[in-house]
């Protein structure tokens, strides 16, 4: 599937490590190849060299051949491993050369760090769980200063429900804090009891909801992610308030494509004044937004929607 870009390719599917051989990647690459033919190339990030030549920014392949940047590059980059010195440097080079990134670099970076997302969403008045985090302070110091109880503890970088656990109280987190990795900070977040073991994944493309699925965890677990055994039931249109909230979250973060994960609140959640969703009898909180969301066969409308969004940008 992956190859060095040809001169005819003005659309790239840019593939970072860890996502090159996944069902979602294969599904999207096949659809783009069918829709765009020789204009399309799936390009791994390790096939590209960056340069400044004669005062101009340049791109080269591994033979040293200079290549033209694409008009559009669709990003499939694992946010848990995204590096400022690697993938982000490449995104900066492409944007400076005039390539339109899907998603834009700033929006992608906002989704890398779960607290950055919360900052932007809270600024817009969108409902998010009460959360504490830390910078240079050790996790134990942050816990001692006060955290929600019970508490969902999660890394600011993570995916698929990994590095997430539920602690009944601050004392439990304090006992475990010596076992927490300190390469990145952790979030200490309000436990939304009403949503234990279930959430709502909403896929948004170009400001429109194209798929929604209610995910449920097996065996009473907290995390409902399908990557760790959760099951998903398609439910597009069942929760209009949630779908409206997902669109607003995507717009606030500047995302062309994303998966918005929403928690079910008991009763009506606090929503911005005048928000029509408050009258629909459902209450939701934004858990997180994923700029590199996966989707399966039970969400068949996602791939065509992405192809349509890319077609619009190439015409």
Coordinates of C-alpha atoms in Angstrom, one line a residue:
X1 CA 0.0 0.0 0.0
X2 CA 2.7 2.5 1.0
X3 CA 5.0 4.0 -1.6
X4 CA 7.2 7.0 -2.4
X5 CA 5.0 9.7 -3.8
X6 CA 4.9 10.1 -7.5
X7 CA 4.9 13.5 -9.3
X8 CA 1.2 13.0 -10.1
X9 CA 0.2 12.6 -6.5
X10 CA -1.4 15.7 -5.0
X11 CA -3.2 13.8 -2.3
X12 CA -1.2 12.0 0.4
X13 CA -2.4 9.7 3.2
X14 CA 0.4 10.5 5.6
X15 CA 1.1 7.5 7.8
X16 CA 3.0 7.7 11.1
X17 CA 4.4 4.7 13.1
X18 CA 1.9 2.3 14.6
X19 CA -1.0 3.1 12.3
X20 CA 0.2 1.8 9.0
X21 CA -1.3 -1.7 9.2
X22 CA -4.6 -1.1 10.8
X23 CA -8.1 -1.9 9.4
X24 CA -9.0 1.8 9.4
X25 CA -5.8 2.7 7.4
X26 CA -6.4 0.0 4.9
X27 CA -10.1 0.9 4.5
X28 CA -9.3 4.6 4.0
X29 CA -6.4 4.0 1.6
X30 CA -8.5 1.7 -0.6
X31 CA -11.3 4.3 -0.8
X32 CA -8.9 7.1 -1.7
X33 CA -7.0 5.0 -4.3
X34 CA -10.4 4.2 -5.9
X35 CA -11.6 7.8 -5.9
X36 CA -8.4 9.6 -7.0
X37 CA -6.2 7.0 -8.8
X38 CA -2.7 8.2 -9.6
X39 CA -3.4 11.5 -7.8
X40 CA -3.3 9.6 -4.5
X41 CA -0.3 8.1 -2.6
X42 CA -0.1 6.5 0.9
X43 CA 3.2 7.9 2.2
X44 CA 4.9 6.8 5.5
X45 CA 6.6 9.5 7.4
X46 CA 9.9 7.6 7.3
X47 CA 10.0 8.0 3.5
X48 CA 10.4 11.7 3.6
X49 CA 13.4 14.0 4.1
X50 CA 13.0 17.7 4.9
X51 CA 15.3 20.5 3.8
X52 CA 16.1 24.1 3.3
X53 CA 17.8 24.5 -0.1
X54 CA 18.9 27.9 -1.4
X55 CA 16.7 29.6 1.2
X56 CA 13.6 27.6 0.2
X57 CA 11.9 24.8 2.1
X58 CA 12.1 21.5 0.3
X59 CA 11.0 17.9 0.4
X60 CA 13.0 14.9 -0.8
X61 CA 12.6 11.1 -0.9
X62 CA 15.2 8.7 0.4
X63 CA 17.0 8.7 -2.9
X64 CA 17.5 12.4 -2.6
X65 CA 15.0 13.2 -5.4
X66 CA 13.2 16.5 -4.8
X67 CA 9.4 16.0 -4.6
X68 CA 6.6 18.4 -4.7
X69 CA 4.3 18.8 -1.7
X70 CA 0.8 17.6 -2.0
X71 CA -2.2 19.9 -2.2
X72 CA -3.9 17.9 0.6
X73 CA -2.4 15.5 3.2
X74 CA -4.7 13.3 5.3
X75 CA -3.0 12.6 8.6
X76 CA -3.1 9.2 10.3
X77 CA -0.7 9.8 13.2
X78 CA -0.8 8.0 16.5
X79 CA -1.3 10.9 19.0
X80 CA 0.2 8.9 21.9
X81 CA 3.6 8.9 20.2
X82 CA 3.5 12.2 18.3
X83 CA 6.9 13.9 18.5
X84 CA 7.6 17.6 18.2
X85 CA 11.0 16.7 16.6
X86 CA 9.5 14.3 14.1
X87 CA 5.9 14.3 13.0
X88 CA 5.2 17.8 14.1
X89 CA 8.3 19.1 12.3
X90 CA 7.0 17.4 9.1
X91 CA 3.5 19.0 9.6
X92 CA 5.1 22.4 10.0
X93 CA 7.1 21.9 6.8
X94 CA 4.0 20.8 4.8
X95 CA 1.8 23.6 6.0
X96 CA 4.6 26.1 5.2
X97 CA 4.8 24.7 1.7
X98 CA 1.1 25.2 1.2
X99 CA -0.3 21.8 1.9
X100 CA -3.7 21.7 3.5
X101 CA -3.6 19.2 6.4
X102 CA -6.6 17.1 7.4
X103 CA -6.6 17.7 10.3
X104 CA -4.8 21.1 10.6
X105 CA -1.6 21.0 12.7
X106 CA -2.9 23.2 15.5
X107 CA -6.1 21.1 15.8
X108 CA -4.1 17.9 15.8
X109 CA -1.8 19.1 18.5
X110 CA -4.7 20.2 20.7
X111 CA -6.0 16.7 20.6
X112 CA -2.6 15.2 21.6
X113 CA -2.9 16.4 25.2
X114 CA -6.2 15.6 26.9
X115 CA -5.9 18.7 29.1
X116 CA -5.3 21.0 26.2
X117 CA -8.6 19.8 24.8
X118 CA -10.4 20.5 28.1
X119 CA -8.9 24.0 28.1
X120 CA -10.3 24.9 24.7
X121 CA -13.7 23.2 25.3
X122 CA -14.1 24.9 28.7
X123 CA -13.3 28.3 27.2
X124 CA -16.1 27.8 24.8
X125 CA -18.5 26.9 27.6
X126 CA -18.9 23.3 26.6
X127 CA -19.5 20.8 29.4
X128 CA -16.5 18.8 30.5
X129 CA -15.7 16.9 33.7
X130 CA -14.1 18.7 36.7
X131 CA -10.4 17.9 36.4
X132 CA -7.1 18.5 38.1
X133 CA -3.7 18.0 36.6
X134 CA -0.1 19.0 37.3
X135 CA 3.0 20.2 35.5
X136 CA 6.3 19.9 37.4
X137 CA 4.7 18.8 40.7
X138 CA 4.9 15.1 41.4
X139 CA 1.6 13.2 41.2
X140 CA 1.6 12.7 45.0
X141 CA 1.8 16.4 45.6
X142 CA -1.1 17.0 43.2
X143 CA -3.2 14.3 45.0
X144 CA -2.5 15.8 48.4
X145 CA -3.7 19.2 47.2
X146 CA -7.1 17.8 46.5
X147 CA -8.7 15.8 43.7
X148 CA -12.2 14.7 42.9
X149 CA -13.5 11.6 44.8
X150 CA -14.1 9.1 43.3
X151 CA -11.6 9.8 40.7
X152 CA -10.8 8.7 37.2
X153 CA -7.1 8.8 36.7
X154 CA -5.7 9.0 33.1
X155 CA -2.6 10.0 31.3
X156 CA -2.7 13.2 29.4
X157 CA -1.6 11.1 26.5
X158 CA -3.3 7.8 25.9
X159 CA -5.7 6.0 23.5
X160 CA -7.9 3.0 23.4
X161 CA -8.8 3.2 27.1
X162 CA -5.3 2.4 28.2
X163 CA -3.6 4.1 31.2
X164 CA -7.0 4.8 32.7
X165 CA -8.3 3.6 36.0
X166 CA -11.0 4.4 38.6
X167 CA -9.9 5.2 42.2
X168 CA -12.6 5.3 44.9
X169 CA -10.8 8.0 46.9
X170 CA -7.6 10.2 47.1
X171 CA -6.0 7.8 49.5
X172 CA -6.0 5.0 46.9
X173 CA -4.5 7.3 44.3
X174 CA -1.8 8.3 46.8
X175 CA -1.0 4.7 47.5
X176 CA -0.7 4.0 43.8
X177 CA 1.1 7.2 42.7
X178 CA 4.5 5.7 43.0
X179 CA 3.5 3.2 40.3
X180 CA 2.4 5.9 37.9
X181 CA 4.7 6.7 35.0
X182 CA 6.0 10.3 35.2
X183 CA 7.0 10.8 31.5
X184 CA 3.8 12.8 31.1
X185 CA 1.3 14.3 33.7
X186 CA -1.9 12.6 34.7
X187 CA -5.5 13.9 34.9
X188 CA -7.6 13.4 38.0
X189 CA -11.1 13.7 36.8
X190 CA -14.6 13.6 38.2
X191 CA -16.1 10.1 38.0
X192 CA -19.4 10.3 36.0
X193 CA -21.1 7.3 37.7
X194 CA -24.1 7.4 35.3
X195 CA -21.8 6.6 32.4
X196 CA -19.9 3.8 34.0
X197 CA -19.0 1.2 31.4
X198 CA -20.6 3.1 28.5
X199 CA -20.1 6.2 26.4
X200 CA -21.1 7.6 23.0
X201 CA -18.7 7.8 20.1
X202 CA -19.7 10.4 17.5
X203 CA -17.8 10.8 14.2
X204 CA -17.9 14.3 12.8
X205 CA -16.7 15.2 9.3
X206 CA -16.7 18.8 8.0
X207 CA -19.1 19.9 10.7
X208 CA -21.6 17.1 10.1
X209 CA -22.3 14.0 12.2
X210 CA -21.8 10.9 9.9
X211 CA -21.9 8.1 12.5
X212 CA -22.6 7.5 16.2
X213 CA -22.3 4.4 18.3
X214 CA -23.1 3.6 21.9
X215 CA -20.2 1.7 23.4
X216 CA -20.5 -0.7 26.3
X217 CA -17.8 -2.4 28.4
X218 CA -17.8 -6.1 29.2
X219 CA -17.9 -7.4 32.7
X220 CA -18.7 -4.2 34.5
X221 CA -15.4 -2.5 33.5
X222 CA -15.1 1.3 33.4
X223 CA -13.6 1.7 29.9
X224 CA -15.9 0.9 27.0
X225 CA -13.4 1.3 24.2
X226 CA -13.7 -1.3 21.5
X227 CA -9.8 -1.6 21.5
X228 CA -10.1 -3.4 24.9
X229 CA -13.2 -5.5 24.3
X230 CA -16.1 -3.0 24.3
X231 CA -18.9 -3.5 21.9
X232 CA -20.5 -0.7 19.9
X233 CA -24.1 -0.3 18.8
X234 CA -24.7 2.1 15.9
X235 CA -27.2 4.8 17.0
X236 CA -27.1 7.7 14.6
X237 CA -29.9 10.1 15.4
X238 CA -30.8 8.5 18.7
X239 CA -29.2 11.2 20.8
X240 CA -29.6 14.5 18.9
X241 CA -28.3 16.6 21.9
X242 CA -25.1 14.6 22.0
X243 CA -24.6 15.0 18.2
X244 CA -25.1 18.7 18.4
X245 CA -22.5 18.9 21.2
X246 CA -20.0 16.8 19.2
X247 CA -20.3 19.1 16.3
X248 CA -19.6 22.1 18.5
X249 CA -16.6 20.4 20.1
X250 CA -15.2 19.6 16.7
X251 CA -15.7 23.2 15.5
X252 CA -14.1 24.6 18.7
X253 CA -11.0 22.5 18.2
X254 CA -10.8 23.3 14.4
X255 CA -11.1 19.6 13.3
X256 CA -12.2 18.5 9.9
X257 CA -12.5 14.9 11.1
X258 CA -12.7 13.5 14.6
X259 CA -14.3 11.1 17.0
X260 CA -15.9 12.8 20.0
X261 CA -16.5 10.7 23.1
X262 CA -19.4 11.8 25.3
X263 CA -20.4 10.6 28.8
X264 CA -24.0 10.2 29.8
X265 CA -24.9 12.4 32.7
X266 CA -27.7 11.8 35.2
X267 CA -30.3 14.5 34.8
X268 CA -29.5 17.5 32.7
X269 CA -25.9 18.6 32.4
X270 CA -25.0 22.3 32.6
X271 CA -25.2 23.6 29.1
X272 CA -24.6 27.1 27.7
X273 CA -27.6 29.4 28.0
X274 CA -30.0 29.0 25.1
X275 CA -28.5 25.7 24.0
X276 CA -31.4 23.7 22.3
X277 CA -29.9 20.4 23.5
X278 CA -30.9 21.2 27.1
X279 CA -34.6 20.9 26.1
X280 CA -34.3 17.4 24.6
X281 CA -34.1 15.5 27.9
X282 CA -30.6 14.2 27.5
X283 CA -27.5 15.2 29.3
X284 CA -23.9 14.8 28.1
X285 CA -20.4 15.8 29.0
X286 CA -17.4 15.8 26.6
X287 CA -14.9 13.1 27.7
X288 CA -12.4 13.6 25.0
X289 CA -11.9 14.3 21.3
X290 CA -9.8 12.0 19.0
X291 CA -8.2 13.5 15.9
X292 CA -7.0 10.0 14.8
X293 CA -10.3 8.1 15.4
X294 CA -10.8 4.6 14.1
X295 CA -14.1 3.3 12.7
X296 CA -15.3 -0.1 11.7
X297 CA -17.6 -1.8 9.3
X298 CA -20.6 -0.8 11.5
X299 CA -20.0 2.8 10.6
X300 CA -20.1 2.6 6.8
X301 CA -20.8 6.2 6.1
X302 CA -17.5 7.5 7.6
X303 CA -15.2 6.6 4.6
X304 CA -17.5 8.1 1.9
X305 CA -17.9 11.3 4.0
X306 CA -14.1 11.7 4.3
X307 CA -13.7 11.1 0.5
X308 CA -16.3 13.8 -0.1
X309 CA -14.5 16.2 2.2
X310 CA -11.2 15.6 0.5
X311 CA -12.8 15.9 -3.0
X312 CA -14.1 19.4 -2.0
X313 CA -10.6 20.4 -1.1
X314 CA -9.1 19.2 -4.3
X315 CA -11.5 20.9 -6.6

